[in-house]
RNA sequence: CGGGGUGUGGCGCAGUCCGGUUAGCGUGCUUGACUGGGGGUCAAGAGGUCGGGAGUUCGAAUCUCCCCACUCCGACCA
């Protein structure tokens, strides 16, 4: 058990925060709401990036980079878009500092005021569509399937490490198509990429669906999302894919001549996932002993710790350890042999356990005598002594088992915490006392959704794509409904 | 923006109400010895503009006034 570390039951919020800091993933910076992502946390992000980037490229996308700054006037071109983001924009008004007249530090040079203010991008639709206008004239120029890896800034009132920071890292895809059908198909393709990534790599089961109009992205015609359930019973939006219709094409005047020689507006999509995924990863698998990482995203998959008393012992152990390391690396497994003499074995055990390394191997004098190795898995905390022969294959299989086990555990948790309710009393009871996903009928109106939010803080997380048609009555208004939607309190 | 709270060695805190020797404690750090199969023990050390400014006083971390920063709860959000 880790020292000075709260359990999830004591305080989930504090558990999360302490975990991020003590596992050395990130810390708050000098700027309110902005975090420093530390090497270990960034290594997780790099693994996510690599996997996603390959998936995007395999589905025909290419990367590009657009500017950080966006002229203020661009924002007002799409009415609902500006409304959605105006309240959280960082604005650049000047381009120069000068020495303070009182000799203390520097001040903004009022003579260096910009003609037009620049917005630090909260998302890049506007600057990208302003660019696409020049790139698209003919149906032959379409589709444009472009992604960018970037940072964005949203001046949030309340921030939490990884889950909501003023600046965050993400990828944003922006595509342009000749037909509505093709754009909708693109939106759905990406939704599948996101859910595959969440389930296969993050071991995180997600619901796929659409958002209600209230929760829709500012400027979108339809927002698709993947929605996950965290261990405290709250929902987390893990990724979104938007069908933008012709809204941005019209706002930025992006037209093309079709095969039929007709001038038409382009159809658009945009989609993104962010460093918030790291928050989702932490909250779905970790326990009261610290971080638990799925092997496929763990920067270190296997750590080897030598146990020894004297220098010569370490040499003998190292010989065996390095052989195991090499064998594992030949299978593409990332291994760290921690032979630092400056820390004790017990200290190292705790350290790697807290940092969520999936498998720990220990080799000591006893093992040398017996031809064994101690294998400990992080997900179940089980330890066993195995013969060292063929250890590489055993570990390879173990990593697959751990990945699988984490997914199954998370899925079982979600199933145990998904409730189907038919009355308002039941609804309130579950939301307030149990948490989790609540499947309930809804009359389809924004008014009802808002009333429910006011009274319970629960919102519609998604209208699942696979929902069965089922006649029923809205849990709040009693009006008729033909399928259930997913309610929950959300991050 | 509304309402609380906190600023004291790297980190976490006590001391402040009721002013008074050399500002403590835990942890971390350095050195050494013993240790080593789950965060070891002992010893010796280093490390402080008590958030900033002004005032009251023989004397201020402590009292008064002003300022600053951070943080928590609410509205907003990937």
Coordinates of C-alpha atoms (C1' of nucleotides) in Angstrom, one line a residue:
Chain A
X1 CA 0.0 0.0 0.0
X2 CA 1.3 3.4 -0.9
X3 CA 2.1 5.9 1.7
X4 CA 0.0 9.0 2.1
X5 CA -2.3 8.0 -0.7
X6 CA -6.1 8.2 -0.3
X7 CA -8.3 5.4 -1.4
X8 CA -11.0 5.9 -4.1
X9 CA -13.7 5.5 -1.4
X10 CA -12.3 8.2 0.8
X11 CA -12.2 10.8 -1.9
X12 CA -12.3 9.9 -5.6
X13 CA -11.3 13.4 -6.7
X14 CA -8.3 13.5 -4.4
X15 CA -7.3 10.0 -5.3
X16 CA -7.2 11.0 -8.9
X17 CA -5.2 14.2 -8.3
X18 CA -2.7 12.5 -6.1
X19 CA -2.3 9.7 -8.5
X20 CA -1.4 11.9 -11.4
X21 CA 1.2 13.7 -9.3
X22 CA 2.7 10.8 -7.4
X23 CA 2.8 8.6 -10.5
X24 CA 4.8 11.4 -12.1
X25 CA 2.5 11.9 -15.0
X26 CA 1.9 15.7 -14.8
X27 CA 1.9 18.6 -12.4
X28 CA 0.4 22.1 -12.3
X29 CA 2.5 24.8 -13.7
X30 CA 3.0 28.4 -12.8
X31 CA 0.1 29.3 -15.1
X32 CA -3.3 28.6 -13.6
X33 CA -5.0 25.7 -15.3
X34 CA -2.1 24.7 -17.4
X35 CA -0.1 21.6 -16.7
X36 CA 3.3 20.3 -17.3
X37 CA 3.1 16.9 -18.8
X38 CA 6.1 15.0 -17.3
X39 CA 8.2 12.5 -19.2
X40 CA 6.3 9.4 -17.9
X41 CA 2.9 10.9 -18.7
X42 CA 4.1 12.2 -22.1
X43 CA 5.4 8.7 -23.0
X44 CA 1.8 7.5 -22.6
X45 CA 0.6 10.2 -24.9
X46 CA 3.3 9.3 -27.4
X47 CA 2.1 5.7 -27.5
X48 CA -1.5 6.9 -28.0
X49 CA -0.4 9.2 -30.7
X50 CA 1.5 6.6 -32.5
X51 CA -1.4 4.1 -32.5
X52 CA -4.0 6.7 -33.6
X53 CA -1.8 8.3 -36.2
X54 CA -1.4 4.9 -37.8
X55 CA -5.1 4.3 -37.7
X56 CA -5.8 7.7 -39.4
X57 CA -3.2 7.0 -42.1
X58 CA -4.6 3.5 -42.7
X59 CA -8.0 5.2 -43.3
X60 CA -6.5 7.5 -45.9
X61 CA -5.7 10.7 -43.9
X62 CA -2.6 12.8 -44.0
X63 CA -1.2 15.2 -41.4
X64 CA -0.7 19.0 -41.8
X65 CA -0.3 22.0 -39.5
X66 CA -2.3 25.1 -39.3
X67 CA -1.5 28.3 -37.3
X68 CA -2.1 28.8 -33.6
X69 CA -3.5 32.3 -34.1
X70 CA -6.8 32.9 -35.7
X71 CA -8.0 36.4 -36.7
X72 CA -10.9 37.4 -34.5
X73 CA -13.1 38.1 -37.5
X74 CA -13.0 34.5 -38.6
X75 CA -14.9 33.5 -35.5
X76 CA -18.0 35.4 -36.2
X77 CA -18.5 33.9 -39.6
X78 CA -20.3 30.8 -38.3
X79 CA -22.9 32.0 -35.8
X80 CA -23.4 29.0 -33.5
X81 CA -19.7 28.3 -33.6
X82 CA -18.7 31.7 -32.2
X83 CA -21.5 31.4 -29.6
X84 CA -20.1 28.1 -28.4
X85 CA -16.5 29.2 -28.0
X86 CA -16.6 33.0 -27.4
X87 CA -16.7 32.7 -23.6
X88 CA -13.4 30.7 -23.3
X89 CA -11.1 32.3 -25.8
X90 CA -7.6 33.7 -25.0
X91 CA -7.0 36.8 -27.1
X92 CA -3.8 38.4 -28.3
X93 CA -4.0 42.2 -28.4
X94 CA -0.4 43.4 -28.5
X95 CA 2.9 42.2 -29.9
X96 CA 5.5 44.0 -27.8
X97 CA 6.7 44.7 -24.3
X98 CA 8.8 47.5 -23.0
X99 CA 10.7 48.4 -19.9
X100 CA 8.4 49.6 -17.2
X101 CA 8.8 53.4 -16.5
X102 CA 9.3 52.7 -12.8
X103 CA 12.2 50.4 -13.7
X104 CA 10.6 47.3 -12.3
X105 CA 10.2 44.6 -15.0
X106 CA 8.3 45.1 -18.3
X107 CA 4.9 46.3 -19.3
X108 CA 2.8 46.0 -22.4
X109 CA 3.7 48.6 -25.0
X110 CA 0.4 50.3 -25.8
X111 CA 1.9 51.5 -29.1
X112 CA 2.1 47.9 -30.2
X113 CA -1.6 47.2 -30.3
X114 CA -2.8 44.9 -33.1
X115 CA -5.2 46.2 -35.7
X116 CA -7.2 43.0 -35.4
X117 CA -6.9 40.9 -32.3
X118 CA -5.8 37.3 -32.7
X119 CA -7.6 34.4 -31.0
X120 CA -5.5 31.5 -29.7
X121 CA -7.3 28.6 -31.3
X122 CA -9.8 26.8 -29.2
X123 CA -10.3 24.6 -32.2
X124 CA -9.3 25.1 -35.9
X125 CA -12.4 24.9 -38.0
X126 CA -12.4 28.6 -38.9
X127 CA -8.8 28.9 -40.0
X128 CA -8.9 25.6 -41.8
X129 CA -12.0 26.4 -43.8
X130 CA -10.6 29.8 -44.7
X131 CA -7.7 27.8 -46.1
X132 CA -9.7 25.1 -47.8
X133 CA -11.5 27.9 -49.7
X134 CA -8.3 28.4 -51.7
X135 CA -7.7 24.7 -52.1
X136 CA -11.0 23.6 -53.5
X137 CA -12.4 24.5 -56.9
X138 CA -13.4 21.2 -58.5
X139 CA -14.8 17.9 -57.4
X140 CA -11.4 16.6 -58.4
X141 CA -9.9 18.4 -55.4
X142 CA -12.1 16.4 -53.0
X143 CA -12.0 14.8 -50.6
X144 CA -9.6 16.5 -48.4
X145 CA -8.7 14.2 -45.5
X146 CA -6.5 16.1 -43.2
X147 CA -5.5 15.7 -39.6
X148 CA -3.3 17.9 -37.3
X149 CA -1.6 17.2 -34.0
X150 CA -1.7 20.4 -32.1
X151 CA -2.3 22.3 -28.9
X152 CA -5.4 24.3 -28.3
X153 CA -6.5 26.7 -25.6
X154 CA -9.9 26.9 -23.9
X155 CA -10.1 29.3 -20.9
X156 CA -11.9 27.0 -18.6
X157 CA -13.1 28.2 -15.2
X158 CA -12.3 25.0 -13.4
X159 CA -9.5 22.7 -14.5
X160 CA -8.3 19.3 -13.5
X161 CA -5.1 17.6 -14.6
X162 CA -5.6 15.9 -18.0
X163 CA -9.4 16.0 -17.7
X164 CA -9.7 19.7 -18.3
X165 CA -6.8 22.1 -18.7
X166 CA -6.6 25.5 -20.2
X167 CA -4.2 24.3 -22.8
X168 CA -4.3 20.7 -24.0
X169 CA -2.8 18.5 -26.7
X170 CA -5.1 16.8 -29.2
X171 CA -5.5 15.8 -32.8
X172 CA -8.2 17.4 -34.9
X173 CA -9.3 16.0 -38.2
X174 CA -10.9 18.3 -40.8
X175 CA -12.3 16.8 -43.9
X176 CA -14.1 18.1 -47.0
X177 CA -16.3 16.1 -49.2
X178 CA -18.4 16.4 -52.4
X179 CA -21.4 14.7 -51.0
X180 CA -23.4 14.5 -47.8
X181 CA -23.3 10.7 -47.9
X182 CA -19.5 10.7 -48.1
X183 CA -19.2 13.1 -45.2
X184 CA -21.5 11.2 -43.0
X185 CA -19.6 8.0 -43.8
X186 CA -16.4 9.7 -42.9
X187 CA -17.8 10.8 -39.5
X188 CA -18.8 7.2 -38.9
X189 CA -15.5 5.8 -40.0
X190 CA -13.7 8.0 -37.5
X191 CA -16.1 7.0 -34.7
X192 CA -15.2 3.4 -35.4
X193 CA -11.5 4.3 -35.3
X194 CA -12.0 6.0 -31.9
X195 CA -14.0 3.2 -30.4
X196 CA -11.5 0.6 -31.7
X197 CA -8.7 2.5 -30.2
X198 CA -10.5 2.9 -26.9
X199 CA -11.4 -0.8 -26.7
X200 CA -8.2 -2.4 -28.1
X201 CA -5.5 -0.1 -26.9
X202 CA -7.0 1.5 -23.8
X203 CA -8.9 -1.6 -22.7
X204 CA -11.8 0.9 -22.2
X205 CA -15.3 -0.2 -23.3
X206 CA -17.2 2.7 -24.9
X207 CA -20.8 3.4 -26.1
X208 CA -21.1 4.8 -29.6
X209 CA -23.8 7.1 -30.3
X210 CA -25.0 10.7 -31.2
X211 CA -25.4 13.7 -29.0
X212 CA -28.7 15.4 -28.3
X213 CA -29.0 18.9 -29.8
X214 CA -28.1 20.5 -26.5
X215 CA -24.8 18.7 -26.3
X216 CA -23.9 19.0 -29.9
X217 CA -20.6 20.7 -31.0
X218 CA -21.0 24.4 -31.8
X219 CA -21.6 24.5 -35.6
X220 CA -22.3 20.8 -36.2
X221 CA -25.3 19.2 -37.7
X222 CA -24.7 16.0 -35.9
X223 CA -22.2 15.0 -33.2
X224 CA -21.2 11.4 -32.8
X225 CA -19.3 10.4 -29.7
X226 CA -17.8 7.6 -27.7
X227 CA -18.8 7.7 -24.1
X228 CA -17.1 5.8 -21.2
X229 CA -18.0 5.2 -17.6
X230 CA -15.5 6.0 -14.9
X231 CA -15.1 4.1 -11.6
X232 CA -16.9 6.8 -9.6
X233 CA -20.0 6.4 -11.8
X234 CA -19.5 9.5 -13.8
X235 CA -19.4 9.5 -17.6
X236 CA -16.5 10.8 -19.6
X237 CA -16.8 11.9 -23.3
X238 CA -13.7 10.3 -24.7
X239 CA -13.9 11.4 -28.3
X240 CA -16.2 13.2 -30.8
X241 CA -16.7 13.1 -34.5
X242 CA -18.9 15.8 -36.0
X243 CA -20.8 16.0 -39.2
X244 CA -20.7 19.7 -40.0
X245 CA -23.1 19.6 -43.0
X246 CA -22.4 22.7 -45.2
X247 CA -22.3 25.1 -42.3
X248 CA -18.6 26.0 -42.6
X249 CA -18.6 25.8 -46.4
X250 CA -21.3 28.4 -46.4
X251 CA -19.7 30.5 -43.7
X252 CA -16.3 30.5 -45.5
X253 CA -17.7 30.3 -49.0
X254 CA -16.1 27.0 -50.0
X255 CA -17.7 25.9 -53.3
X256 CA -16.7 23.5 -56.1
X257 CA -17.9 22.6 -59.5
X258 CA -19.4 19.1 -59.6
X259 CA -19.1 16.6 -62.4
X260 CA -22.4 17.9 -63.6
X261 CA -20.9 21.4 -63.8
X262 CA -23.0 22.6 -60.9
X263 CA -21.6 25.0 -58.3
X264 CA -22.0 23.3 -54.9
X265 CA -21.0 23.8 -51.3
X266 CA -18.6 21.4 -49.8
X267 CA -19.6 18.9 -47.0
X268 CA -17.5 18.8 -43.9
X269 CA -16.5 16.8 -40.9
X270 CA -14.3 17.4 -37.9
X271 CA -13.2 15.1 -35.1
X272 CA -10.8 15.0 -32.2
X273 CA -9.5 13.2 -29.2
X274 CA -7.2 14.9 -26.6
X275 CA -4.9 14.3 -23.7
X276 CA -8.1 13.8 -21.8
X277 CA -7.8 10.2 -22.9
X278 CA -5.0 9.9 -20.3
X279 CA -7.5 10.9 -17.7
X280 CA -9.9 8.3 -18.9
X281 CA -7.2 5.7 -18.9
X282 CA -6.2 6.5 -15.3
X283 CA -9.8 6.6 -14.0
X284 CA -10.9 3.4 -15.6
X285 CA -8.2 0.9 -14.5
X286 CA -6.2 2.3 -11.6
X287 CA -6.7 1.2 -8.0
X288 CA -5.9 2.2 -4.4
X289 CA -2.3 1.1 -5.0
X290 CA -1.8 3.6 -7.8
X291 CA -1.8 3.6 -11.5
X292 CA -2.7 0.5 -13.6
X293 CA -1.7 0.7 -17.3
X294 CA -2.9 -1.6 -20.0
X295 CA 0.2 -3.2 -21.5
X296 CA -0.5 -1.8 -25.0
X297 CA 0.0 1.8 -23.8
X298 CA 2.5 1.2 -21.0
X299 CA 5.8 3.1 -21.6
X300 CA 7.5 0.3 -19.6
X301 CA 5.8 -3.0 -20.0
X302 CA 8.1 -5.1 -18.0
X303 CA 10.5 -4.0 -15.2
X304 CA 13.3 -6.3 -13.9
X305 CA 14.6 -5.7 -10.4
X306 CA 17.7 -7.3 -9.1
X307 CA 17.9 -8.4 -5.5
X308 CA 21.5 -8.6 -4.2
X309 CA 23.8 -7.9 -1.4
X310 CA 27.2 -7.5 -2.9
X311 CA 28.6 -6.3 -6.1
X312 CA 29.6 -9.7 -7.5
X313 CA 26.0 -10.9 -6.9
X314 CA 24.7 -8.0 -9.0
X315 CA 27.0 -9.0 -11.8
X316 CA 25.7 -12.6 -11.9
X317 CA 22.1 -11.4 -11.7
X318 CA 22.7 -8.8 -14.4
X319 CA 23.9 -11.5 -16.7
X320 CA 20.6 -13.4 -16.4
X321 CA 18.5 -10.2 -16.3
X322 CA 20.0 -8.8 -19.5
X323 CA 19.5 -12.1 -21.3
X324 CA 15.8 -12.0 -20.3
X325 CA 15.6 -8.4 -21.3
X326 CA 17.0 -9.1 -24.7
X327 CA 14.7 -12.0 -25.3
X328 CA 11.7 -9.9 -24.4
X329 CA 12.8 -7.0 -26.5
X330 CA 13.1 -9.3 -29.5
X331 CA 9.4 -9.8 -29.1
X332 CA 8.8 -6.1 -29.2
X333 CA 8.2 -5.8 -25.5
X334 CA 9.6 -2.7 -23.7
X335 CA 11.7 -3.6 -20.7
X336 CA 13.5 -1.7 -18.1
X337 CA 16.3 -3.3 -16.0
X338 CA 16.5 -1.2 -12.9
X339 CA 19.9 -1.9 -11.5
X340 CA 20.3 1.4 -9.8
X341 CA 22.2 0.9 -6.6
X342 CA 20.8 4.1 -5.1
X343 CA 17.4 2.6 -4.3
X344 CA 16.4 -0.5 -2.4
X345 CA 14.4 -3.4 -3.9
X346 CA 11.4 -2.7 -1.7
X347 CA 11.4 0.9 -2.7
X348 CA 11.5 0.0 -6.4
X349 CA 8.7 -2.5 -6.0
X350 CA 6.5 0.3 -4.6
X351 CA 7.6 2.7 -7.2
X352 CA 6.8 0.6 -10.3
X353 CA 3.6 -0.7 -8.7
X354 CA 2.5 2.9 -8.2
X355 CA 3.4 3.8 -11.8
X356 CA 1.4 1.0 -13.2
X357 CA 4.0 -1.1 -14.9
X358 CA 2.1 -4.2 -16.0
X359 CA 4.7 -6.9 -15.1
X360 CA 7.5 -6.9 -12.6
X361 CA 10.2 -9.5 -12.6
X362 CA 12.6 -10.0 -9.7
X363 CA 15.8 -12.0 -9.7
X364 CA 17.8 -12.7 -6.6
X365 CA 20.4 -15.2 -5.3
X366 CA 17.7 -17.8 -4.6
X367 CA 16.5 -17.6 -8.2
X368 CA 20.0 -18.0 -9.5
X369 CA 20.3 -21.2 -7.6
X370 CA 17.0 -22.6 -8.6
X371 CA 16.8 -21.3 -12.2
X372 CA 13.6 -19.3 -11.3
X373 CA 12.3 -15.8 -11.6
X374 CA 9.6 -14.0 -9.6
X375 CA 6.8 -12.7 -11.8
X376 CA 4.3 -10.1 -10.4
X377 CA 1.4 -8.7 -12.4
X378 CA 0.0 -5.3 -11.6
X379 CA -3.6 -5.8 -12.4
X380 CA -4.3 -8.6 -9.9
X381 CA -1.2 -8.0 -7.7
X382 CA -0.5 -11.8 -7.9
X383 CA 3.0 -13.1 -7.6
X384 CA 4.4 -16.4 -8.7
X385 CA 7.8 -18.1 -9.0
X386 CA 8.3 -19.4 -12.5
X387 CA 11.1 -21.5 -14.1
X388 CA 13.2 -19.1 -16.2
X389 CA 13.2 -21.4 -19.2
X390 CA 10.9 -20.1 -21.9
X391 CA 10.1 -17.0 -19.8
X392 CA 9.8 -14.8 -22.9
X393 CA 6.8 -16.6 -24.2
X394 CA 5.2 -16.7 -20.8
X395 CA 5.6 -13.0 -20.3
X396 CA 4.3 -12.3 -23.8
X397 CA 1.2 -14.3 -23.1
X398 CA 0.8 -12.7 -19.7
X399 CA 0.8 -9.2 -21.2
X400 CA -2.0 -10.2 -23.5
X401 CA -3.9 -11.7 -20.6
X402 CA -3.5 -8.5 -18.6
X403 CA -4.7 -6.4 -21.5
X404 CA -7.7 -8.7 -21.8
X405 CA -8.4 -8.8 -18.1
X406 CA -8.5 -5.0 -17.8
X407 CA -11.0 -4.7 -20.6
X408 CA -13.2 -7.4 -19.2
X409 CA -13.1 -5.8 -15.7
X410 CA -14.0 -2.4 -17.1
X411 CA -16.8 -3.9 -19.2
X412 CA -18.2 -5.8 -16.2
X413 CA -18.0 -2.6 -14.2
X414 CA -20.0 -0.8 -16.8
X415 CA -22.6 -3.5 -17.1
X416 CA -23.0 -3.6 -13.3
X417 CA -23.5 0.1 -13.3
X418 CA -25.9 0.5 -16.1
X419 CA -29.6 0.7 -15.1
X420 CA -32.7 0.7 -17.0
X421 CA -35.4 2.9 -15.3
X422 CA -39.0 3.7 -16.1
X423 CA -40.1 6.1 -13.4
X424 CA -38.9 9.5 -12.4
X425 CA -38.4 8.5 -8.7
X426 CA -36.3 5.6 -9.8
X427 CA -34.4 7.9 -12.1
X428 CA -33.6 10.4 -9.4
X429 CA -32.7 7.6 -7.0
X430 CA -30.2 6.0 -9.3
X431 CA -28.6 9.2 -10.4
X432 CA -28.2 10.5 -6.9
X433 CA -27.3 7.3 -5.0
X434 CA -25.7 4.9 -7.4
X435 CA -24.3 6.8 -10.4
X436 CA -23.6 5.0 -13.6
X437 CA -25.3 5.0 -16.9
X438 CA -29.1 5.3 -16.8
X439 CA -31.1 4.1 -19.8
X440 CA -34.4 5.9 -19.9
X441 CA -37.0 7.1 -22.3
X442 CA -36.9 10.8 -23.3
X443 CA -39.5 12.8 -25.2
X444 CA -36.8 14.3 -27.5
X445 CA -37.2 17.9 -26.4
X446 CA -34.5 20.2 -25.2
X447 CA -36.8 21.6 -22.5
X448 CA -37.1 18.2 -20.9
X449 CA -33.4 17.6 -21.1
X450 CA -32.7 20.9 -19.4
X451 CA -35.3 20.3 -16.7
X452 CA -33.7 17.0 -15.9
X453 CA -30.3 18.6 -15.8
X454 CA -31.5 21.3 -13.4
X455 CA -33.1 18.8 -11.1
X456 CA -30.5 16.0 -11.1
X457 CA -27.3 17.3 -12.9
X458 CA -27.6 14.4 -15.2
X459 CA -27.4 15.0 -18.9
X460 CA -27.9 12.9 -22.0
X461 CA -24.5 11.4 -22.7
X462 CA -25.5 9.7 -25.9
X463 CA -28.3 8.4 -28.0
X464 CA -26.7 4.9 -28.7
X465 CA -26.4 3.9 -32.3
X466 CA -27.4 0.3 -31.4
X467 CA -30.5 1.3 -29.4
X468 CA -33.5 -0.9 -30.1
X469 CA -36.8 0.6 -31.0
X470 CA -39.0 0.2 -28.0
X471 CA -42.2 2.1 -27.2
X472 CA -42.2 3.8 -23.8
X473 CA -43.0 7.0 -22.0
X474 CA -40.5 9.8 -21.2
X475 CA -39.3 9.4 -17.7
X476 CA -39.8 13.1 -17.0
X477 CA -42.7 14.3 -19.1
X478 CA -44.6 11.1 -19.7
X479 CA -44.8 11.8 -23.4
X480 CA -44.3 9.0 -25.8
X481 CA -40.8 7.9 -26.9
X482 CA -39.6 5.1 -29.1
X483 CA -36.2 4.4 -27.6
X484 CA -34.0 4.8 -24.6
X485 CA -31.1 7.2 -24.3
X486 CA -28.2 7.2 -21.9
X487 CA -28.2 9.6 -19.0
X488 CA -25.4 10.2 -16.5
X489 CA -23.6 12.8 -14.6
X490 CA -20.5 13.7 -16.6
X491 CA -17.0 15.1 -16.3
Chain B
rC1 C1' -18.5 36.6 -11.5
rG2 C1' -20.6 35.0 -6.3
rG3 C1' -19.1 32.5 -1.6
rG4 C1' -15.2 30.1 1.5
rG5 C1' -9.9 28.9 2.4
rU6 C1' -4.6 29.2 2.2
rG7 C1' 0.4 31.6 1.5
rU8 C1' 6.3 29.7 6.8
rG9 C1' 13.4 25.4 4.2
rG10 C1' 12.4 21.3 -2.2
rC11 C1' 7.3 19.2 -0.8
rG12 C1' 3.5 18.8 3.2
rC13 C1' 2.3 21.3 7.6
rA14 C1' 2.4 23.5 13.1
rG15 C1' 3.1 28.1 15.4
rU16 C1' -0.8 33.5 14.4
rC17 C1' -6.5 33.9 18.4
rC18 C1' -3.3 36.0 23.4
rG19 C1' 3.5 40.0 20.0
rG20 C1' 8.9 38.4 23.5
rU21 C1' 15.2 33.9 23.6
rU22 C1' 18.3 30.7 18.5
rA23 C1' 11.0 30.0 13.9
rG24 C1' 9.6 24.1 14.8
rC25 C1' 7.8 19.0 12.9
rG26 C1' 7.2 15.2 9.0
rU27 C1' 9.2 14.0 4.5
rG28 C1' 12.8 14.9 0.9
rC29 C1' 18.2 16.2 0.2
rU30 C1' 23.9 15.4 1.5
rU31 C1' 27.7 12.2 4.1
rG32 C1' 29.0 7.7 6.7
rA33 C1' 28.1 2.9 8.9
rC34 C1' 25.1 -1.2 9.3
rU35 C1' 21.6 -3.1 5.8
rG36 C1' 19.1 -5.4 1.2
rG37 C1' 13.1 -11.2 -1.4
rG38 C1' 7.7 -5.0 -0.3
rG39 C1' 8.8 2.3 0.6
rG40 C1' 15.1 -0.2 6.3
rU41 C1' 18.0 1.6 11.0
rC42 C1' 21.2 4.9 13.4
rA43 C1' 24.4 9.1 13.4
rA44 C1' 26.1 13.7 11.6
rG45 C1' 24.9 17.8 8.3
rA46 C1' 23.0 21.4 4.4
rG47 C1' 18.8 24.2 3.5
rG48 C1' 14.3 30.1 5.7
rU49 C1' 13.4 37.7 2.2
rC50 C1' 7.6 33.6 7.5
rG51 C1' 3.6 36.0 -0.3
rG52 C1' 4.6 41.7 -1.1
rG53 C1' 4.3 46.8 0.7
rA54 C1' 3.1 50.4 4.5
rG55 C1' 2.0 51.1 9.6
rU56 C1' 1.6 50.2 15.3
rU57 C1' 5.5 48.8 19.0
rC58 C1' 11.4 48.7 22.8
rG59 C1' 10.3 44.2 19.9
rA60 C1' 6.0 41.6 14.4
rA61 C1' 5.4 35.0 11.2
rU62 C1' 1.9 36.8 15.1
rC63 C1' -1.8 43.2 15.5
rU64 C1' -3.8 47.1 11.6
rC65 C1' -4.4 48.7 6.4
rC66 C1' -3.6 48.0 1.2
rC67 C1' -2.0 44.8 -2.7
rC68 C1' -0.7 40.0 -5.0
rA69 C1' -0.9 34.8 -5.9
rC70 C1' -2.9 30.2 -5.4
rU71 C1' -6.9 26.9 -4.1
rC72 C1' -11.9 24.8 -3.0
rC73 C1' -17.5 25.1 -3.9
rG74 C1' -21.2 27.0 -7.8
rA75 C1' -22.5 28.7 -13.1
rC76 C1' -19.4 27.0 -18.3
rC77 C1' -16.8 22.9 -20.7
rA78 C1' -13.2 18.0 -24.6

